[in-house]
mmCIF file of C-alpha atoms in Angstrom:
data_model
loop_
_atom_site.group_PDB
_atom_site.id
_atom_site.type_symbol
_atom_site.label_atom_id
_atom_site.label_comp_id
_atom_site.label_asym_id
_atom_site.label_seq_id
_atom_site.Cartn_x
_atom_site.Cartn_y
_atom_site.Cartn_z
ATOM 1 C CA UNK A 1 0.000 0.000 0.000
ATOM 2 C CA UNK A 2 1.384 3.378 -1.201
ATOM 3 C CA UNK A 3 1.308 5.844 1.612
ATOM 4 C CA UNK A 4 0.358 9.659 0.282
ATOM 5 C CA UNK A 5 2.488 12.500 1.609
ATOM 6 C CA UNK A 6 1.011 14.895 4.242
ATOM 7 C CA UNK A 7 0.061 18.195 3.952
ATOM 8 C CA UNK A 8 2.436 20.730 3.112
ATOM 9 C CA UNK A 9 0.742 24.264 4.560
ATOM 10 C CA UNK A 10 1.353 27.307 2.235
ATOM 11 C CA UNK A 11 3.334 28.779 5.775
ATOM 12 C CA UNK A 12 5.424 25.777 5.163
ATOM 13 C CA UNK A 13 5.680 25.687 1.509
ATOM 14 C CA UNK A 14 6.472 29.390 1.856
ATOM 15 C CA UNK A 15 9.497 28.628 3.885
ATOM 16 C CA UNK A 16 10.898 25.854 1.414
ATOM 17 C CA UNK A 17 11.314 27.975 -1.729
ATOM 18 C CA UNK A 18 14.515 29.518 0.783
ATOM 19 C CA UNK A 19 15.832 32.506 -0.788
ATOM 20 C CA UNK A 20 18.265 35.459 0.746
ATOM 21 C CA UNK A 21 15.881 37.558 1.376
ATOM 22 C CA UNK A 22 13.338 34.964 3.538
ATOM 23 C CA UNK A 23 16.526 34.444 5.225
ATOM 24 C CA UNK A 24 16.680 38.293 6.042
ATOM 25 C CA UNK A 25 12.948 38.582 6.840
ATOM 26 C CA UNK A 26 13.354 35.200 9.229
ATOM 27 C CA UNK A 27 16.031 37.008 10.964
ATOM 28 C CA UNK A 28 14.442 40.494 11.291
ATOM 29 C CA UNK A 29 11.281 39.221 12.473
ATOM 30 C CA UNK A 30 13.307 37.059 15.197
ATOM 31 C CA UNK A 31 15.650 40.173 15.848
ATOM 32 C CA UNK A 32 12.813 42.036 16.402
ATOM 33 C CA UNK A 33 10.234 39.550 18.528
ATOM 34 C CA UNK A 34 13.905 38.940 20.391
ATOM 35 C CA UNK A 35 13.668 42.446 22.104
ATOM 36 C CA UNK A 36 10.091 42.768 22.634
ATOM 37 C CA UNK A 37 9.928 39.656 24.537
ATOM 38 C CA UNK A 38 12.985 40.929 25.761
ATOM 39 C CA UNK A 39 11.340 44.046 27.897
ATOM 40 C CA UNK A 40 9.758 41.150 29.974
ATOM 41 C CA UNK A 41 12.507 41.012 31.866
ATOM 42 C CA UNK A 42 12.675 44.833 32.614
ATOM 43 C CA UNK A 43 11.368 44.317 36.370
ATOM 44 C CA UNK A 44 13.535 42.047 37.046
ATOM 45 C CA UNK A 45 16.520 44.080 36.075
ATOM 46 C CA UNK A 46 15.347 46.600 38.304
ATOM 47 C CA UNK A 47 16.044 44.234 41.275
ATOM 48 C CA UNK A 48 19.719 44.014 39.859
ATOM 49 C CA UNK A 49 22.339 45.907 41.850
ATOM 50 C CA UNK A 50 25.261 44.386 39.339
ATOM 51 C CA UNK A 51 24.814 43.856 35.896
ATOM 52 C CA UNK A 52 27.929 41.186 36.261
ATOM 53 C CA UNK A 53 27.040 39.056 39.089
ATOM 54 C CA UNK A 54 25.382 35.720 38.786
ATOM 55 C CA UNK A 55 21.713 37.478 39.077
ATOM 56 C CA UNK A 56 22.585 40.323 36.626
ATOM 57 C CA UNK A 57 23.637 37.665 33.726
ATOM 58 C CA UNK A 58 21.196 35.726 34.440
ATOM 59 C CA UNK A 59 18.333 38.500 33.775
ATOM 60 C CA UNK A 60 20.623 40.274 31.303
ATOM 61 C CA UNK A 61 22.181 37.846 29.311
ATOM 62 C CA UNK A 62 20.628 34.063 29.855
ATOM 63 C CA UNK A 63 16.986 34.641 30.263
ATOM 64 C CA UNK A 64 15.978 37.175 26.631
ATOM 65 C CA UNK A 65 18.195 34.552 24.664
ATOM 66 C CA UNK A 66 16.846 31.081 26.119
ATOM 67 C CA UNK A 67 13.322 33.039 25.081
ATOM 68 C CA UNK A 68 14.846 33.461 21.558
ATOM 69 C CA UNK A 69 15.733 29.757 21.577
ATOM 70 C CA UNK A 70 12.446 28.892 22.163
ATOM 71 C CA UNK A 71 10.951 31.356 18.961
ATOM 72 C CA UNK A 72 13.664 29.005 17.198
ATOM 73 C CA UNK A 73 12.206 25.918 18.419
ATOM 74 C CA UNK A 74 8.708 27.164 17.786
ATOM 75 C CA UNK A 75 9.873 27.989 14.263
ATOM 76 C CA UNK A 76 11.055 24.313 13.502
ATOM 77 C CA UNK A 77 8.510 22.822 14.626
ATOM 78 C CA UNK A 78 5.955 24.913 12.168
ATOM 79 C CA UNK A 79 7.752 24.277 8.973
ATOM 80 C CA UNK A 80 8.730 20.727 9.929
ATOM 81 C CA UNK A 81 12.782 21.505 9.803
ATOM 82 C CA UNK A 82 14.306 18.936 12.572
ATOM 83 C CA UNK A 83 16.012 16.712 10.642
ATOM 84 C CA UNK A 84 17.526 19.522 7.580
ATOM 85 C CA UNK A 85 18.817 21.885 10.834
ATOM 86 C CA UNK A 86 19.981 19.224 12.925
ATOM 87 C CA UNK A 87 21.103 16.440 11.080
ATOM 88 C CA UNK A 88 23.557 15.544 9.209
ATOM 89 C CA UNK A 89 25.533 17.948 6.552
ATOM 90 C CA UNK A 90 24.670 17.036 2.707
ATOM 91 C CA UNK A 91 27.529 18.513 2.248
ATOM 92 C CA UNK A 92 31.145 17.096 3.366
ATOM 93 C CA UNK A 93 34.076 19.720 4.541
ATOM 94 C CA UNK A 94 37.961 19.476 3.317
ATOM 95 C CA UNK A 95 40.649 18.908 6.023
ATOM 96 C CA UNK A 96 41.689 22.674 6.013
ATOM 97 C CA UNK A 97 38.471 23.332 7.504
ATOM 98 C CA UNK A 98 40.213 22.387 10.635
ATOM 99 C CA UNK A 99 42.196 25.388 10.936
ATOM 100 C CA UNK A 100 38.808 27.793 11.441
ATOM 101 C CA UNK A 101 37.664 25.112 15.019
ATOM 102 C CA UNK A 102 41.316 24.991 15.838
ATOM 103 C CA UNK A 103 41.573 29.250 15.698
ATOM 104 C CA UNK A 104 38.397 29.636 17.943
ATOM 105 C CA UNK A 105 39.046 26.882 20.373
ATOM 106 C CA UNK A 106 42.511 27.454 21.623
ATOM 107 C CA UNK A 107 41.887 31.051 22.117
ATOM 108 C CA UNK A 108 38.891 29.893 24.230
ATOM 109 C CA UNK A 109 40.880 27.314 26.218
ATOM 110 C CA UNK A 110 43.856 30.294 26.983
ATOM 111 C CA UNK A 111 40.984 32.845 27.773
ATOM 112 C CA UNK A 112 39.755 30.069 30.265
ATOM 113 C CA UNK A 113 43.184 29.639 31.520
ATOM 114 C CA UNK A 114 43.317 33.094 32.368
ATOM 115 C CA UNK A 115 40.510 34.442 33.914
ATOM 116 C CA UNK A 116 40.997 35.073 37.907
ATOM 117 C CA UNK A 117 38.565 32.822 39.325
ATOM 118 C CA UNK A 118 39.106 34.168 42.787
ATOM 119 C CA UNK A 119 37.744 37.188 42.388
ATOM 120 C CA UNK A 120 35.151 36.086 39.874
ATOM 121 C CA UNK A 121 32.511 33.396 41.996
ATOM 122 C CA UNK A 122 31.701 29.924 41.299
ATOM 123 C CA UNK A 123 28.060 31.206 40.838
ATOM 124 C CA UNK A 124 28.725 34.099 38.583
ATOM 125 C CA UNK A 125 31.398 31.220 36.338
ATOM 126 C CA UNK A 126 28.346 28.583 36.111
ATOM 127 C CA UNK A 127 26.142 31.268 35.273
ATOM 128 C CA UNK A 128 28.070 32.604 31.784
ATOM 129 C CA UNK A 129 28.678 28.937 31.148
ATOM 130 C CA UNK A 130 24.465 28.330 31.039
ATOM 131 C CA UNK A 131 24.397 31.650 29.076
ATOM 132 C CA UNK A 132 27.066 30.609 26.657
ATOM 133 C CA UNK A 133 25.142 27.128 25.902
ATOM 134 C CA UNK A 134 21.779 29.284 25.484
ATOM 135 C CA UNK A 135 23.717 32.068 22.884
ATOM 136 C CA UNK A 136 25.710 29.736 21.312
ATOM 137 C CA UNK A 137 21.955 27.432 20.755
ATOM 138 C CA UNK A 138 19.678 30.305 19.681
ATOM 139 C CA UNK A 139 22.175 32.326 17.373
ATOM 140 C CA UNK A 140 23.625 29.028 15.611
ATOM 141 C CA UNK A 141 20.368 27.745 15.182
ATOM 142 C CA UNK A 142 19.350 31.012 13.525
ATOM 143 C CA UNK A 143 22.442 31.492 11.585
ATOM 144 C CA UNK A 144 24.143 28.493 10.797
ATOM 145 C CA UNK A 145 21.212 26.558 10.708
ATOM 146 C CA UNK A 146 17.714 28.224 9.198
ATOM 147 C CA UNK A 147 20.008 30.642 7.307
ATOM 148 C CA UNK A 148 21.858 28.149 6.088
ATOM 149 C CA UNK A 149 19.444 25.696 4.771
ATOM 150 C CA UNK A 150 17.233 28.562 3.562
ATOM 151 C CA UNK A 151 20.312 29.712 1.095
ATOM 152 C CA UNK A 152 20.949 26.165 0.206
ATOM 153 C CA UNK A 153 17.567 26.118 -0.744
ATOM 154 C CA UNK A 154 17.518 28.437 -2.989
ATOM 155 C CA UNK A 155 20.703 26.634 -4.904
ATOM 156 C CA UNK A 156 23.355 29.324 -3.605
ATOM 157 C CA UNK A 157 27.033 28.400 -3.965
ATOM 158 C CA UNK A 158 28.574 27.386 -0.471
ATOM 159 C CA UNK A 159 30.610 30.432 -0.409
ATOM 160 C CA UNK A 160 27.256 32.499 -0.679
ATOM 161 C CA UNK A 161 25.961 30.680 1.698
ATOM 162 C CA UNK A 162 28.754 31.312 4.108
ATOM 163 C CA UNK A 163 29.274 34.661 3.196
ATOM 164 C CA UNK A 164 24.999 35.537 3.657
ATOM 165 C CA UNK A 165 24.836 33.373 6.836
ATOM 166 C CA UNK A 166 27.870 35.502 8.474
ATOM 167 C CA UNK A 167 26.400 38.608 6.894
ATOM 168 C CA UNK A 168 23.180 38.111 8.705
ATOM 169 C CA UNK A 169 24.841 36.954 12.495
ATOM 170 C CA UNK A 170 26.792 39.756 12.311
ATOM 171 C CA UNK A 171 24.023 42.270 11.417
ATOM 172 C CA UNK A 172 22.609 40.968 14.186
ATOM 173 C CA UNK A 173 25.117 42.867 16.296
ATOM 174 C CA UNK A 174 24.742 45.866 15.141
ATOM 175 C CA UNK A 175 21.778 46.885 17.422
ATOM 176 C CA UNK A 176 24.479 47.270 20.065
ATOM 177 C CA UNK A 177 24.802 50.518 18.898
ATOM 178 C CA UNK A 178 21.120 50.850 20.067
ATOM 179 C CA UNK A 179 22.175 49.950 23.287
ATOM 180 C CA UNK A 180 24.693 52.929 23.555
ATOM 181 C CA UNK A 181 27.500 51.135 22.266
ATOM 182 C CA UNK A 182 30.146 53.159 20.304
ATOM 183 C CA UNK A 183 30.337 53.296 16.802
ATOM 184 C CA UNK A 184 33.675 52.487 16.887
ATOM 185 C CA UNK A 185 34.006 49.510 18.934
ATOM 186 C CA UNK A 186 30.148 48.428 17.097
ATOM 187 C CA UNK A 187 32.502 48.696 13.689
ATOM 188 C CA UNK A 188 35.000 46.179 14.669
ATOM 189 C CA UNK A 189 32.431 44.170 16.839
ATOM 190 C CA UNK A 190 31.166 43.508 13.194
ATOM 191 C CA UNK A 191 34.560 42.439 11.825
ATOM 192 C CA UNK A 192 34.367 40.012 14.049
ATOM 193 C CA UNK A 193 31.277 38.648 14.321
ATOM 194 C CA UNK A 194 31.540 38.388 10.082
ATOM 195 C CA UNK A 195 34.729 36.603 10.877
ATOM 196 C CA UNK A 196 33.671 34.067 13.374
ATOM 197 C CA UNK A 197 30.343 33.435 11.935
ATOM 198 C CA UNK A 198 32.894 31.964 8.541
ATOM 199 C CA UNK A 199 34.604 29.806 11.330
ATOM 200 C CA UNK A 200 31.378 28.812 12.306
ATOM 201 C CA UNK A 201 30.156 27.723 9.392
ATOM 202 C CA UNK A 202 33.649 26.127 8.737
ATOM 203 C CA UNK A 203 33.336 24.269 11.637
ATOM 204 C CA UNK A 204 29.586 23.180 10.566
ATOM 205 C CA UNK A 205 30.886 22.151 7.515
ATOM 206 C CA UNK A 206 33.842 20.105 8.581
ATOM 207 C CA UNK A 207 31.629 18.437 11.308
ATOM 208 C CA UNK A 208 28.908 17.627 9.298
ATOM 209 C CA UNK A 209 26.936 18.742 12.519
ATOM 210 C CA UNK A 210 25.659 21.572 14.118
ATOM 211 C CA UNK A 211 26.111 20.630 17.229
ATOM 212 C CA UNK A 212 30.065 21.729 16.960
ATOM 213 C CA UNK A 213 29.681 26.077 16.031
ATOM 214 C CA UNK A 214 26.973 25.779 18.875
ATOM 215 C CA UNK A 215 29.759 24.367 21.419
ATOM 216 C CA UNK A 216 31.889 26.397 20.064
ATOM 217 C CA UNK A 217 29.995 29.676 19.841
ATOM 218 C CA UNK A 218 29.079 28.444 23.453
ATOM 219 C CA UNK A 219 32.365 28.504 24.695
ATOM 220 C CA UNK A 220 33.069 31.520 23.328
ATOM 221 C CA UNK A 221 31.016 34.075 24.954
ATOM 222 C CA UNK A 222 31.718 32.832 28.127
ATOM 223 C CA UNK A 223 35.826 33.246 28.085
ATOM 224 C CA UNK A 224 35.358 36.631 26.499
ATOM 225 C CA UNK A 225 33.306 38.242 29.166
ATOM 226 C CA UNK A 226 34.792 36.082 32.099
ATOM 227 C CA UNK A 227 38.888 36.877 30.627
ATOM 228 C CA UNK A 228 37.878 40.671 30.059
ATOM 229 C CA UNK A 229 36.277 41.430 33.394
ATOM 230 C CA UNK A 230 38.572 39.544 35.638
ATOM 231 C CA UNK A 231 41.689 38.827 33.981
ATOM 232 C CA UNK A 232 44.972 37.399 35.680
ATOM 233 C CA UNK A 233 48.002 38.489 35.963
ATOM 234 C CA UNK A 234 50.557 37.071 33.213
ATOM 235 C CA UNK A 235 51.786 37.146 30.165
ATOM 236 C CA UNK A 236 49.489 34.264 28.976
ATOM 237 C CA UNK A 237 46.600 36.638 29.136
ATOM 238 C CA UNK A 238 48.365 39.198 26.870
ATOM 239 C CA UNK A 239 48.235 36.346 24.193
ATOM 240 C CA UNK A 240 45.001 34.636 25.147
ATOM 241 C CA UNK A 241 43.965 38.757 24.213
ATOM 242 C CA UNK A 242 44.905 38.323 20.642
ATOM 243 C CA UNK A 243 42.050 35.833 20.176
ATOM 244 C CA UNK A 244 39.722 38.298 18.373
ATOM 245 C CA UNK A 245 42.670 39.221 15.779
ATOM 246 C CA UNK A 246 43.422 35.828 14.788
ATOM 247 C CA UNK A 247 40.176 34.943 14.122
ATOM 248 C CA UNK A 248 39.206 37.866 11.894
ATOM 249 C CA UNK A 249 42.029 36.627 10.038
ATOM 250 C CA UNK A 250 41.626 33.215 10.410
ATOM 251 C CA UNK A 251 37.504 33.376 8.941
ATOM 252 C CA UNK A 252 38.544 35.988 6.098
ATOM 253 C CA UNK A 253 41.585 34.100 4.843
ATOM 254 C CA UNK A 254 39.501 31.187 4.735
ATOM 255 C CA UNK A 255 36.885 32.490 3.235
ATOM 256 C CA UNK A 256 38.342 32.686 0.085
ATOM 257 C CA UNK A 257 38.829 28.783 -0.438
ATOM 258 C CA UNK A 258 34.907 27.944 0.297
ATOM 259 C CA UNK A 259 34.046 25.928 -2.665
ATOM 260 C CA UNK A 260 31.139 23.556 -3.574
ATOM 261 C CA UNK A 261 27.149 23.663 -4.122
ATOM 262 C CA UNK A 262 24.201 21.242 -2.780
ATOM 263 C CA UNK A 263 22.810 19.485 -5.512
ATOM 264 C CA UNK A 264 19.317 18.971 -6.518
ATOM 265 C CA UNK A 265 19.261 15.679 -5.472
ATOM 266 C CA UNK A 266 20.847 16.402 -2.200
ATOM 267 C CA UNK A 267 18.655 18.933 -1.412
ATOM 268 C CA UNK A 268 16.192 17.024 -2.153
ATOM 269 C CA UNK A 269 17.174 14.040 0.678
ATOM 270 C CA UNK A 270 17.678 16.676 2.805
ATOM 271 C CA UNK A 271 14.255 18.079 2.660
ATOM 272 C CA UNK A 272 11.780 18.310 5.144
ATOM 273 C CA UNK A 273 9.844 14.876 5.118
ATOM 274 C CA UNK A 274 6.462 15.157 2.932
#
């Protein structure tokens, strides 16, 4: 007995066409449901004394992106998207792909290795570690994982795919300058985030998984703010500080030597199940 396909919604079969620009409206229309929900949280920040202790990242940082996750979640679930977001790559990686996990993860490690955990708290370290798993889940998922499959969708090369799926995390970003933030610092804050979202998808790539740029990305966060607020004394931390540097030109070096394209047929395995 021949089984019929189920219903495909027009929401759903709006989604699967993919496209650049559904992958720009997906990600303004999370941006922007991001911060409304965000303003939830506004009476509990009043009850914060310290936006850096345990109970200020925790209202600031954790809680408005494990909401985002969720919006995520929701998302996948409405179009039907497990199995093309989280499992496996139709595409493989090359070797040098290595290079991009290796530049993000041993400037993690010596960031790690050189924060002052004395003065910092157990509570405030265990904290940024839960917000680092919830950033580096909600803005992978987004980026490296709608994004990407929406571009793929739509037939782009893998270097447009890369180069849009960066494009768009590190957009994201730029509402710092919202925030108050500099338009300096915002400036390279975007170098960055363009870089590391190409090691990202490297690492995606060379994985064949997303569950490595969201460990990764998890990780990341976490050392940044921990290494930069309370850093130790030593010349490790001097180089553990040129982290952000060799990534930029780690992701825009190798960013040149993307190459490859999902196939019809591929894309067609790796399709939502109908």
């Amino acid at each position: 007995m021949i089984e019929t396909a189920p219903h495909r919604s027009a929401w759903q079969n709006f989604w699967d066409r993919g496209g650049w620009w559904r992958a720009l409206l997906l990600a303004a229309v999370y941006y922007g449901l991001y911060q409304a929900l965000s303003l939830a949280f506004l009476p509990l920040s009043a009850r914060v004394d310290d936006p850096n202790s345990a109970a200020g990242v925790l209202v600031y940082d954790t809680l408005p992106i494990l909401v985002g996750g969720l919006l995520l979640v929701a998302f996948i679930a409405s179009v039907r998207w497990w199995r093309p977001v989280f499992g496996r790559q139709p595409i493989r990686g090359a070797g040098w792909m290595w290079v991009a996990i290796a530049a993000v993860l041993v400037f993690n490690i010596l960031r790690f290795l050189t924060v002052d955990y004395g003065r910092v708290g157990l509570d405030v370290v265990a904290t940024w570690l839960l917000a680092g798993l919830a950033i580096g889940f909600a803005e992978e998922v987004l980026t490296r994982g709608l994004v990407v499959k929406l571009m793929r969708d739509a037939g782009a090369r893998e270097l447009v795919v890369a180069v849009v799926s960066a494009a768009v995390f590190a957009a994201l970003h730029a509402g710092n300058l919202l925030t108050g933030q500099d338009l300096l610092p915002t400036a390279f804050q975007l170098v960055y985030t363009f870089a590391f979202g190409i090691c990202m998808y490297l690492a995606l790539r060379v994985t064949g998984t997303i569950i490595a740029p969201i460990l990764l990305h998890a990780s990341t966060d976490p050392s940044i703010f921990l290494q930069t607020l309370y850093p130790a004394e030593g010349g490790l931390t001097a180089v553990a500080g040129l982290g952000n540097i060799v990534v930029i030109v780690a992701g825009l070096v190798l960013m040149i030597f993307i190459r490859g394209r999902v196939g019809a047929s591929e894309r067609g395995s790796f399709a939502p199940q109908r």
